[in-house]
Coordinates of N, CA, C and O in Angstrom, one line a residue:
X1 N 126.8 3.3 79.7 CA 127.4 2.4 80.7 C 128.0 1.2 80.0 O 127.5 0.4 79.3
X2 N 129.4 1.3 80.6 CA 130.0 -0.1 79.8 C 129.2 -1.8 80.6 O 129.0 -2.2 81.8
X3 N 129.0 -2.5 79.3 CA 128.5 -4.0 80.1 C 130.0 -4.8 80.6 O 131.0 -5.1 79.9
X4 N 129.7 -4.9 81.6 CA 131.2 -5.9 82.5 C 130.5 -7.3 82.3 O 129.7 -7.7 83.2
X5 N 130.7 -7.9 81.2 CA 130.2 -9.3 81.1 C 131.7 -10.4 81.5 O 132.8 -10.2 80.9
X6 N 131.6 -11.3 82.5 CA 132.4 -12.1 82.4 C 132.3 -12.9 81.5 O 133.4 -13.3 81.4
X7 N 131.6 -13.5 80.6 CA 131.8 -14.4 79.6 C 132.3 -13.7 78.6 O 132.8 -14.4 77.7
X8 N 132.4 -12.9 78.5 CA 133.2 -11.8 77.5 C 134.3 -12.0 77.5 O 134.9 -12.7 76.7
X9 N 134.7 -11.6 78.3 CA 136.5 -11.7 79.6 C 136.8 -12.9 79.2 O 137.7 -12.9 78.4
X10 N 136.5 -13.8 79.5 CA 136.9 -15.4 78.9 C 136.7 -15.7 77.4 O 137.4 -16.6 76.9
X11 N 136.0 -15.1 76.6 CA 136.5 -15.3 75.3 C 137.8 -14.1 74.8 O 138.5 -14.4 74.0
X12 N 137.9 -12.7 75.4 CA 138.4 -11.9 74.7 C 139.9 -12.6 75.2 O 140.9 -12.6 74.4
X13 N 139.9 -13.1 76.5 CA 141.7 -13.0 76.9 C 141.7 -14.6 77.3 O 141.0 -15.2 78.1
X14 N 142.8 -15.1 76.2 CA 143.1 -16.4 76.1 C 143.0 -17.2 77.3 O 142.5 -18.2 77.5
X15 N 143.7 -16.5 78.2 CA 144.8 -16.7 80.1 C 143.8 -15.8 80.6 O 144.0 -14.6 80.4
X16 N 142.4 -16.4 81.4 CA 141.7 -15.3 82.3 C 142.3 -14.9 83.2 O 142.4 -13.7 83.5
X17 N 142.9 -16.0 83.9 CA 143.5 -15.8 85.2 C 144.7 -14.9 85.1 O 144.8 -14.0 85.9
X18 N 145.4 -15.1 84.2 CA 146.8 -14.2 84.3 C 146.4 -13.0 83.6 O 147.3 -12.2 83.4
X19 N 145.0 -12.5 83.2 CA 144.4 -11.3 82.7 C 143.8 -10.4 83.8 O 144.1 -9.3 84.0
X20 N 143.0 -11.1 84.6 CA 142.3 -10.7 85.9 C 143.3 -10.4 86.5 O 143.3 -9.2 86.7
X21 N 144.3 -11.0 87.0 CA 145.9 -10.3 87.8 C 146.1 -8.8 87.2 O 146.0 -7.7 87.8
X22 N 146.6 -9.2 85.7 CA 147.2 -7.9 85.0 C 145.9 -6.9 84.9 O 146.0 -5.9 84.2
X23 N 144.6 -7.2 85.6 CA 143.6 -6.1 85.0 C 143.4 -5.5 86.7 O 142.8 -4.4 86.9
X24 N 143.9 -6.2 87.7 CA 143.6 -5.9 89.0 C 145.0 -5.3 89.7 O 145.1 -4.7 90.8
X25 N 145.8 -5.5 88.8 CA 147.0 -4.9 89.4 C 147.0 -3.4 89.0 O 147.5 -2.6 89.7
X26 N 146.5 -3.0 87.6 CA 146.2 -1.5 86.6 C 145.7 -1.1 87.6 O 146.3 -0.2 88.0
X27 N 144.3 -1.4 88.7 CA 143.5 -1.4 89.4 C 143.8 -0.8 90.3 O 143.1 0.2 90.5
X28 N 144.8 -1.1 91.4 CA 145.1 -1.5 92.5 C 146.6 -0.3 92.4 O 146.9 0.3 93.5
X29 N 147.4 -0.1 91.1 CA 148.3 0.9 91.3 C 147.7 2.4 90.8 O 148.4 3.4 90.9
X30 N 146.6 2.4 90.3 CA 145.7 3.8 90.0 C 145.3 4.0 91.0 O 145.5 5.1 91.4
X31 N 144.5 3.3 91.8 CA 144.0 3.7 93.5 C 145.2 4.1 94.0 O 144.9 5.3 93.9
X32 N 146.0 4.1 94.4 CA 147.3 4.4 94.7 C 148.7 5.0 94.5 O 149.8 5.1 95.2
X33 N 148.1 5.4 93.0 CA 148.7 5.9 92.2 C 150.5 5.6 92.4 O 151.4 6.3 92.7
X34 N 150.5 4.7 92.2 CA 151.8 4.0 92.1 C 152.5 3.6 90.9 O 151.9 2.7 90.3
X35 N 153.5 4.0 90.2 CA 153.9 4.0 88.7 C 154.2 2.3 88.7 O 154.7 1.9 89.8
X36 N 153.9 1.4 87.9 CA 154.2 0.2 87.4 C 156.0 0.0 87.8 O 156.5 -1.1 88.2
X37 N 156.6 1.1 87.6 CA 158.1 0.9 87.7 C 158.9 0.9 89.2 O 160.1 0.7 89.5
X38 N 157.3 1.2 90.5 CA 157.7 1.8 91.5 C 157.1 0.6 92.7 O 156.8 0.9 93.9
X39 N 157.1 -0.8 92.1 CA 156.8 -1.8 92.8 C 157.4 -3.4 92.4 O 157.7 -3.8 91.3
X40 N 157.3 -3.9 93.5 CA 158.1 -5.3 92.7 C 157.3 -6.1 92.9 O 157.0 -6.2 94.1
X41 N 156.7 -7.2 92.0 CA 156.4 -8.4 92.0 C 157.2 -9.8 91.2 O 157.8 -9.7 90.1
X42 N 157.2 -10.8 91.9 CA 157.8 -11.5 91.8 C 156.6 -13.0 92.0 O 155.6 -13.1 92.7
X43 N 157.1 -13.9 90.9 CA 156.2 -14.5 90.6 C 156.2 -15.9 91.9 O 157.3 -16.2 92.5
X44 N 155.0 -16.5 92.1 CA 154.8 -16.8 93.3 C 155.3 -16.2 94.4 O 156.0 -16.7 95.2
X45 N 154.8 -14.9 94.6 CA 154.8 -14.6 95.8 C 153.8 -14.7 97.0 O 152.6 -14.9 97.0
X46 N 154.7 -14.6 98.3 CA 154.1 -15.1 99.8 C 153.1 -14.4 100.0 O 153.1 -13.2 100.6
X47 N 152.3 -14.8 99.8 CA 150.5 -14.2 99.8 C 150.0 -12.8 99.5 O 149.1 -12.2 100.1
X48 N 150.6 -12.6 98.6 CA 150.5 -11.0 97.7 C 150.4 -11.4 96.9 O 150.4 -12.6 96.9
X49 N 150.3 -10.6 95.6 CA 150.9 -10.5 94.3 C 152.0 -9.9 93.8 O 152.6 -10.0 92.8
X50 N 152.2 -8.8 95.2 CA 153.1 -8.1 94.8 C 153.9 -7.7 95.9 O 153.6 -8.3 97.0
X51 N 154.8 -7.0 95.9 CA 155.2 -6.4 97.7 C 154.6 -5.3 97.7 O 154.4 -4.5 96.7
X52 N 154.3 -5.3 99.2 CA 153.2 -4.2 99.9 C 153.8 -2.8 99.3 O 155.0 -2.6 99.3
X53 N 152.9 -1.9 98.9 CA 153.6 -0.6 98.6 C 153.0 0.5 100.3 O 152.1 0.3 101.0
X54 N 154.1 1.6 100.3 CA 153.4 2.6 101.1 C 152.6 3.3 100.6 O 152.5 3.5 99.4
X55 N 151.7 3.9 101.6 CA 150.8 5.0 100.7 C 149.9 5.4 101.9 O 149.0 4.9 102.4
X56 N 150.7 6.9 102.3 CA 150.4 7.7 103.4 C 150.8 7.2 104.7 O 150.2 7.7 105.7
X57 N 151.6 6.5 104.9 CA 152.2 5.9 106.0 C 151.8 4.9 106.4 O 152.0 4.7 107.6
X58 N 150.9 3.9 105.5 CA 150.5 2.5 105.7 C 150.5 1.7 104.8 O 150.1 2.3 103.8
X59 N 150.7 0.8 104.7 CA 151.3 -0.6 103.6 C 150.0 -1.2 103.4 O 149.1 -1.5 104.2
X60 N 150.0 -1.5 102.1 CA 148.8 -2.0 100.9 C 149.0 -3.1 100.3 O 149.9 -2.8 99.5
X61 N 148.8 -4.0 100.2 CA 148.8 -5.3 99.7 C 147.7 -5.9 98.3 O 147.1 -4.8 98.1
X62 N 147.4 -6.3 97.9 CA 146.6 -7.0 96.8 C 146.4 -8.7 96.8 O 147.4 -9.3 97.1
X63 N 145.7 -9.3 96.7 CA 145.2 -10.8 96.2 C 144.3 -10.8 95.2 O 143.4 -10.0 95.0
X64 N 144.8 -12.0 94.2 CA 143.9 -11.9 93.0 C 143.2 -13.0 92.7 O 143.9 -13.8 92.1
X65 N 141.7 -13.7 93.0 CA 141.0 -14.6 93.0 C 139.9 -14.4 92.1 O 138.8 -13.8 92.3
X66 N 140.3 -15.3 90.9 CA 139.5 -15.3 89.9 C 138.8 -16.9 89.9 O 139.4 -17.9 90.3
X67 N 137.4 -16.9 89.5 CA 136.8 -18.0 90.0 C 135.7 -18.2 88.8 O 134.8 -17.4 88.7
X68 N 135.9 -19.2 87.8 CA 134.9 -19.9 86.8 C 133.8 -20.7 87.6 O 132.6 -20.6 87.4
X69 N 134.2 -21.2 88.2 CA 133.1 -22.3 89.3 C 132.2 -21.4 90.1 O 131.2 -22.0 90.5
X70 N 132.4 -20.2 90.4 CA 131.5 -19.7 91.3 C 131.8 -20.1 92.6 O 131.5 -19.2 93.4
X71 N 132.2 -21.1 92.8 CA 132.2 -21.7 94.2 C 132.9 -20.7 95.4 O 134.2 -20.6 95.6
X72 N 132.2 -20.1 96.1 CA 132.6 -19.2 97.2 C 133.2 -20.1 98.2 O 134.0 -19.5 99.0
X73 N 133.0 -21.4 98.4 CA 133.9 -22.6 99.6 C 135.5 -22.1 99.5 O 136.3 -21.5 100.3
X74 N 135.5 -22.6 97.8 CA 137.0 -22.7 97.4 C 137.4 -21.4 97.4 O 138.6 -21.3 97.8
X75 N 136.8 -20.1 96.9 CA 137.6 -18.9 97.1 C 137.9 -18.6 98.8 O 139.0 -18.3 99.1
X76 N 137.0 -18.7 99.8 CA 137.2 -17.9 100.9 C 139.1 -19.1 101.6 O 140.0 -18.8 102.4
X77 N 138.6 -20.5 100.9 CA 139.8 -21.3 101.2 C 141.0 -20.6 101.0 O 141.8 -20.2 101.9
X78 N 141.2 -20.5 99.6 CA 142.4 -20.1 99.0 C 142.8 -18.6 99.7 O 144.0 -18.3 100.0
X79 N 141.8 -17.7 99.8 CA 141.8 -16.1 100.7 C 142.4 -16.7 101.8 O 143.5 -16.2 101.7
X80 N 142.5 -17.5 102.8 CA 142.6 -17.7 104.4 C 143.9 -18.1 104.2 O 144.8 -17.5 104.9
X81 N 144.1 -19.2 103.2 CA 145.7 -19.7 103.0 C 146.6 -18.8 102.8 O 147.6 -18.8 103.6
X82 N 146.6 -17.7 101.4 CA 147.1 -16.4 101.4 C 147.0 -15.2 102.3 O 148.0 -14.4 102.3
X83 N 146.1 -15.0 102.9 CA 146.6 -14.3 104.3 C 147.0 -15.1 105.0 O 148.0 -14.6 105.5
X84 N 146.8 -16.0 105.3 CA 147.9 -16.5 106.7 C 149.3 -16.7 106.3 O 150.2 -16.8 107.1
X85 N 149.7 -16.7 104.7 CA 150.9 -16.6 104.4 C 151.4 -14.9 104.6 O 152.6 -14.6 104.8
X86 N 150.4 -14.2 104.3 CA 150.9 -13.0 104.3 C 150.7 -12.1 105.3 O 150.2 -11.0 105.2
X87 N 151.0 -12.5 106.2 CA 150.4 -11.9 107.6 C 152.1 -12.0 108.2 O 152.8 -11.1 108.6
X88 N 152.3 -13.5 108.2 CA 153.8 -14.4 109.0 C 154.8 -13.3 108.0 O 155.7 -12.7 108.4
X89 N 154.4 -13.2 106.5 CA 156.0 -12.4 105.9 C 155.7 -10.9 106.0 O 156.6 -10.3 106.5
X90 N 154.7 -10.2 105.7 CA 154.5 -8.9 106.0 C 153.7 -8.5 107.2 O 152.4 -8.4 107.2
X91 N 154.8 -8.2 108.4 CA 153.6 -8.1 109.4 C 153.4 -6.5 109.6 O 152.6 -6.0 110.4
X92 N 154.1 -5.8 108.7 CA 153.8 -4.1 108.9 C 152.7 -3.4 107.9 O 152.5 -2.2 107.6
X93 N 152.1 -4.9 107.4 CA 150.8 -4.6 106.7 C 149.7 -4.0 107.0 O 148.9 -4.8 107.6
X94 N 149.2 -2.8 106.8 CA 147.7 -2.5 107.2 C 146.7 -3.0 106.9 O 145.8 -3.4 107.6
X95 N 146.8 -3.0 105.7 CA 145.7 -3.1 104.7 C 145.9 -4.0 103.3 O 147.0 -3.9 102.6
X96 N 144.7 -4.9 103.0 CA 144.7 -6.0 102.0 C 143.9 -6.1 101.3 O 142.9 -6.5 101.8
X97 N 143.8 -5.6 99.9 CA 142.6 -5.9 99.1 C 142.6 -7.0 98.3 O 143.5 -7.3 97.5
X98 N 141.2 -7.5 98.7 CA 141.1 -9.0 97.9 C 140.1 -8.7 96.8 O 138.9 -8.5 97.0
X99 N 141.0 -8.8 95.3 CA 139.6 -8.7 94.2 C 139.5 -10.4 93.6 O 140.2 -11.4 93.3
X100 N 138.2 -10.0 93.6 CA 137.2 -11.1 93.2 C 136.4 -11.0 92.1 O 135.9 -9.9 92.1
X101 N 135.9 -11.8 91.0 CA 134.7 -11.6 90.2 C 133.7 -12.1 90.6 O 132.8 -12.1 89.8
X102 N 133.6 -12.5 91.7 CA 132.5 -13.7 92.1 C 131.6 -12.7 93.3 O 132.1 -11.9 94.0
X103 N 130.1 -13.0 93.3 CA 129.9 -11.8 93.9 C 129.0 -13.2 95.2 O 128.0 -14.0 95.2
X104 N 130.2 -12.6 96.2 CA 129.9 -13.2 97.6 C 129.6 -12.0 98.8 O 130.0 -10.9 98.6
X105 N 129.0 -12.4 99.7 CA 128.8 -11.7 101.3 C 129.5 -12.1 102.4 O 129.2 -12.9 103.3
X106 N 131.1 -11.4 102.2 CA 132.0 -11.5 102.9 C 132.5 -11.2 104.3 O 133.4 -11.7 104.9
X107 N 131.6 -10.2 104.7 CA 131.6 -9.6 105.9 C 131.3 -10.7 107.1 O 131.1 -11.8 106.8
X108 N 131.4 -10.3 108.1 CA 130.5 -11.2 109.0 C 129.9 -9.8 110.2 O 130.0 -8.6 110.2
X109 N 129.3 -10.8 111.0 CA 128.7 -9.7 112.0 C 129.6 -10.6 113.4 O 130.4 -11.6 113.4
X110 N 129.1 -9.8 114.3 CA 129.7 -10.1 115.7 C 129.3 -11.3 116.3 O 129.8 -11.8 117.3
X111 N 128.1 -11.9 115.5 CA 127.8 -13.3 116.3 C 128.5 -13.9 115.3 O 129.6 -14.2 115.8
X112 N 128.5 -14.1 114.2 CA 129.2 -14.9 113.8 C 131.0 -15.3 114.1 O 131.6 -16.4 114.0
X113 N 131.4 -14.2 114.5 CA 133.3 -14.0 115.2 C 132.7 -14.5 116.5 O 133.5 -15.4 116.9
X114 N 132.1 -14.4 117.0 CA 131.8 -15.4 118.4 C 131.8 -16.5 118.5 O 132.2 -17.0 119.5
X115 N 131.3 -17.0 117.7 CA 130.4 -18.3 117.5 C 131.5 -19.2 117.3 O 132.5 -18.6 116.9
X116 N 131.4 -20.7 117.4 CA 132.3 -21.4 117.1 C 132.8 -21.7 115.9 O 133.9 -22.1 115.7
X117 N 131.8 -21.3 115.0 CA 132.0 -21.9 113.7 C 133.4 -21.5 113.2 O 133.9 -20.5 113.6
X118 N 134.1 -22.7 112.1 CA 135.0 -23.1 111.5 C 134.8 -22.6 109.9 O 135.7 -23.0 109.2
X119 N 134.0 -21.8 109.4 CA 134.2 -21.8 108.2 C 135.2 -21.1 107.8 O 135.2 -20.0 108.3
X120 N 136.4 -21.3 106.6 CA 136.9 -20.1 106.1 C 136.1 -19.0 106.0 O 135.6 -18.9 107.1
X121 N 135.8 -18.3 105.5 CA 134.7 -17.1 105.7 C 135.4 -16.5 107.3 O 136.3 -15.6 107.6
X122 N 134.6 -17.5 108.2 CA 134.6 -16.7 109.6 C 136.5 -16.7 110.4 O 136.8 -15.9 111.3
X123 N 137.2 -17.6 109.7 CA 138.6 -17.7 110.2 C 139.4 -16.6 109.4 O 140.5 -16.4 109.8
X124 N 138.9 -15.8 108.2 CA 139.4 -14.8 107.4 C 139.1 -13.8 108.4 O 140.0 -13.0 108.6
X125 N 138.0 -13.6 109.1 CA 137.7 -12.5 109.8 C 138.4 -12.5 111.2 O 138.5 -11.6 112.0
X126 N 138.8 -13.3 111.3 CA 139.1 -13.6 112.9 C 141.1 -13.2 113.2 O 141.8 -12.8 114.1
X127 N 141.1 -13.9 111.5 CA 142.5 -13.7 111.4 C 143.0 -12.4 111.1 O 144.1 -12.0 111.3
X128 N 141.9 -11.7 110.4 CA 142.4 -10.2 110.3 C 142.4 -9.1 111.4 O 143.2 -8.1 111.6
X129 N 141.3 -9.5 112.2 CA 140.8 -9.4 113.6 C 141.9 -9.3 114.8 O 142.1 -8.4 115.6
X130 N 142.6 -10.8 114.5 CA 143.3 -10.6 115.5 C 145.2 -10.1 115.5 O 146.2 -9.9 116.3
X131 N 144.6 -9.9 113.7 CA 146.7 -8.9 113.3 C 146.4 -7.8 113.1 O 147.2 -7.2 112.4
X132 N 145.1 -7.0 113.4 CA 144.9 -5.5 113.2 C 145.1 -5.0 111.7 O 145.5 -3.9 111.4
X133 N 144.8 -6.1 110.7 CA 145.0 -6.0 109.2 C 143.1 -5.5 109.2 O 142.2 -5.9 109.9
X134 N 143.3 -4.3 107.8 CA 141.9 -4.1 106.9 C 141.9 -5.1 106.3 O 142.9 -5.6 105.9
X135 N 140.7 -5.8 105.9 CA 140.7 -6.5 104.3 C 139.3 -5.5 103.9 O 138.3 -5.1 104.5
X136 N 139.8 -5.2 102.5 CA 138.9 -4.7 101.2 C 138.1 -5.5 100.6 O 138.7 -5.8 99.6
X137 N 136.8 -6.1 100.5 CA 136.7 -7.0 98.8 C 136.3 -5.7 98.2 O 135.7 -4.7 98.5
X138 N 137.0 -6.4 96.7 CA 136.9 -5.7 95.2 C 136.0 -7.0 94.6 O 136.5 -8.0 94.1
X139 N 134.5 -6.8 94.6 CA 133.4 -7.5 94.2 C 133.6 -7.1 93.0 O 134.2 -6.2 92.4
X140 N 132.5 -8.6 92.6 CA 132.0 -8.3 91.2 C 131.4 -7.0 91.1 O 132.0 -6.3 90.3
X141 N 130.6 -6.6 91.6 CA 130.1 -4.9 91.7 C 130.7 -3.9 91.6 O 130.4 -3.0 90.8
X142 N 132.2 -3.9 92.6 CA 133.2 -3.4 92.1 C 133.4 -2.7 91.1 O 133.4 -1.5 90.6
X143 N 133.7 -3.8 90.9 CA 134.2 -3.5 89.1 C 133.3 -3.3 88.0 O 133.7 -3.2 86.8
X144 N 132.0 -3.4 88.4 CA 130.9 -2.9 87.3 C 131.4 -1.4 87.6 O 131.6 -0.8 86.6
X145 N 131.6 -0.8 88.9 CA 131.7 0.6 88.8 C 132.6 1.0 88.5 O 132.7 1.8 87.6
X146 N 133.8 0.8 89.3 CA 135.1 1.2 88.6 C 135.7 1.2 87.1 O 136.4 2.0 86.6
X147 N 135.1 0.1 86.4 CA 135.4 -0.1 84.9 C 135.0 1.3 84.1 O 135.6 1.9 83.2
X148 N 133.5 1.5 85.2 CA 132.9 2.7 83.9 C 133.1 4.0 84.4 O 132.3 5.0 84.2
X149 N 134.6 4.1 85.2 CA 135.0 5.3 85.3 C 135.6 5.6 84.2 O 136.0 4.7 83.5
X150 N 135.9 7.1 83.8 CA 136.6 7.6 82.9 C 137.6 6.9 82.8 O 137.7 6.2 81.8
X151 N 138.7 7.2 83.8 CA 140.1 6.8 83.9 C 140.3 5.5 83.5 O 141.3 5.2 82.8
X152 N 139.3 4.6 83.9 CA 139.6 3.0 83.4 C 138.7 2.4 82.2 O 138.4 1.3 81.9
X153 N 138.3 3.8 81.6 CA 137.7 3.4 80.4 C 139.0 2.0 79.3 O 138.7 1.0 78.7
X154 N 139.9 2.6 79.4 CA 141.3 1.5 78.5 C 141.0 0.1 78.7 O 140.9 -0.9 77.9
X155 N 140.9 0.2 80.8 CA 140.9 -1.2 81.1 C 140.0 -2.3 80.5 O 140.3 -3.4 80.0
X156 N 138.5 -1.5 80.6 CA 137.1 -1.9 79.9 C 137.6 -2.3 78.4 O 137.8 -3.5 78.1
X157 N 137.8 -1.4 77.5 CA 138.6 -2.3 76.8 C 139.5 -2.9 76.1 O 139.5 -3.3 75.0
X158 N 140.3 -2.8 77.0 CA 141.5 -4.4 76.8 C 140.7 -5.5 77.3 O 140.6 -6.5 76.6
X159 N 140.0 -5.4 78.7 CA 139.8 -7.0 78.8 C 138.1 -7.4 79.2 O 137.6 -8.3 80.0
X160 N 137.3 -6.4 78.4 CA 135.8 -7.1 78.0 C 135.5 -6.3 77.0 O 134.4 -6.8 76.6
X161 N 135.7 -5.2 76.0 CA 135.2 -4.8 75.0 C 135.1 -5.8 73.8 O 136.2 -6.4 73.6
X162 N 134.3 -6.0 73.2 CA 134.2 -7.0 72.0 C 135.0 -5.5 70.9 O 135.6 -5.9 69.9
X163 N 135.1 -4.4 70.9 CA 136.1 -3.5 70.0 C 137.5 -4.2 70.1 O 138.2 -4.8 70.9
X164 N 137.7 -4.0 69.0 CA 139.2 -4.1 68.4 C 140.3 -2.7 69.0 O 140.3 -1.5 69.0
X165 N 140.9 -4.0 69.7 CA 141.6 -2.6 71.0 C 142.9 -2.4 69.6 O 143.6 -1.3 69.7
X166 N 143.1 -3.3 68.5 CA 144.4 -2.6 67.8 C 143.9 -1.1 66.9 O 144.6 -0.3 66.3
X167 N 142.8 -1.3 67.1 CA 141.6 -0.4 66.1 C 142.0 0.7 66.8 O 142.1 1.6 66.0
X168 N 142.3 1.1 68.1 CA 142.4 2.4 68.8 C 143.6 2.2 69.3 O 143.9 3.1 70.1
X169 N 144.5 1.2 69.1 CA 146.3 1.9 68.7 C 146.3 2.6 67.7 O 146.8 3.8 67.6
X170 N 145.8 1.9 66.6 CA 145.7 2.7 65.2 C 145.1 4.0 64.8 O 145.4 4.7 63.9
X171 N 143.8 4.2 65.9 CA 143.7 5.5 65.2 C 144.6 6.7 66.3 O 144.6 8.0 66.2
X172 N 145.0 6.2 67.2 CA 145.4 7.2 68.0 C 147.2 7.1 67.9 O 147.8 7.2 69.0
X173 N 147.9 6.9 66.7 CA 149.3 7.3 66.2 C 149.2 7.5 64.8 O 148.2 7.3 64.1
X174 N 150.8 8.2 64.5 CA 149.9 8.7 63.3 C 150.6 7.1 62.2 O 150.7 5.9 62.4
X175 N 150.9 8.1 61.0 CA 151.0 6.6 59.9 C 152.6 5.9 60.3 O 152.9 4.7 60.5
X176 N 153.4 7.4 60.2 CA 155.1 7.0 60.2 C 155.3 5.8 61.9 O 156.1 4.8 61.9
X177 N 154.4 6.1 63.0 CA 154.2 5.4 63.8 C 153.9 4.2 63.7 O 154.8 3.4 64.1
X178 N 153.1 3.7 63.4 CA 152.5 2.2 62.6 C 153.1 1.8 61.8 O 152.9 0.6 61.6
X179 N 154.2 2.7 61.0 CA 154.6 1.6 60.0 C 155.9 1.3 60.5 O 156.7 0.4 60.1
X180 N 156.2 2.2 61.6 CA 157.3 1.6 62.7 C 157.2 0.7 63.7 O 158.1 0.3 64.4
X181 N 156.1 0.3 63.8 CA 155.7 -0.6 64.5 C 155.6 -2.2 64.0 O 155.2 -3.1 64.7

């Protein structure tokens, strides 16, 4: 079983944040099986990462919240601000998955959508609630399991293997390749 250490991740990839994107978007177009050439993102975009792809006759979306602090306040903040941006530009959205490395309890129950309370947390639920949007989280847990699937064995490592990922460019071309490179 591969170890998913985040302190790893922050030493192996200079840019965590623009790593965790690029490691969540590999993610997010193999669920979906979506070719890299068969979607557009555009940088700052209106509460995606990317534009919503189809898939089976319902529109898929992504958010990518990477968090050193731990602080679950500031992530469920920044989640509420990005859906409510992406709710007003894509309203034929179904479904939104939010990956995270931070391992929070996102759900709520029915008292809590009752209840008065104001927390982000409970206004993510209410807001999804009330535009008939899924939200997914993609937990820290997540991704302990997904990493140590076969298929995303690469992912594991490019961005937490302490291996030398040039080490397995190299042995997997032959010489006339490499010296073309």
């Amino acid at each position: 079983m591969n170890n998913i250490n985040w302190n790893q991740f922050e030493i192996k990839n200079s840019n965590p944040r623009e790593a965790f994107e690029t490691m969540c978007r590999h993610i997010f177009l193999r669920q979906y099986k979506v070719s890299s050439h068969a979607f557009s993102a555009n940088y700052n975009q209106t509460g995606l990462e990317t534009e919503p792809i189809s898939f089976d006759g319902k529109y898929y979306g992504f958010q990518c919240k990477y968090s050193t602090s731990g602080n679950s306040d500031t992530l469920y903040r920044e989640v509420y601000d990005s859906l409510k941006k992406a709710v007003c530009t894509y309203p034929e959205i179904n479904t939104i998955i939010i990956y995270t490395n931070l391992d929070i309890k996102p759900n709520v129950t029915e008292e809590e959508l009752a209840s008065s309370t104001k927390s982000n947390r409970i206004k993510i639920a209410r807001l999804v609630q009330n535009n008939n949007i899924k939200i997914v989280w993609f937990l820290k847990n997540n991704f302990e399991s997904s990493l140590n699937e076969n298929n995303n064995y690469d992912l594991y490592r490019e961005f937490f293997s302490s291996q030398d990922t040039n080490g397995l460019l190299n042995s997997a071309i032959t010489y006339d390749e490499r010296t073309f490179l």
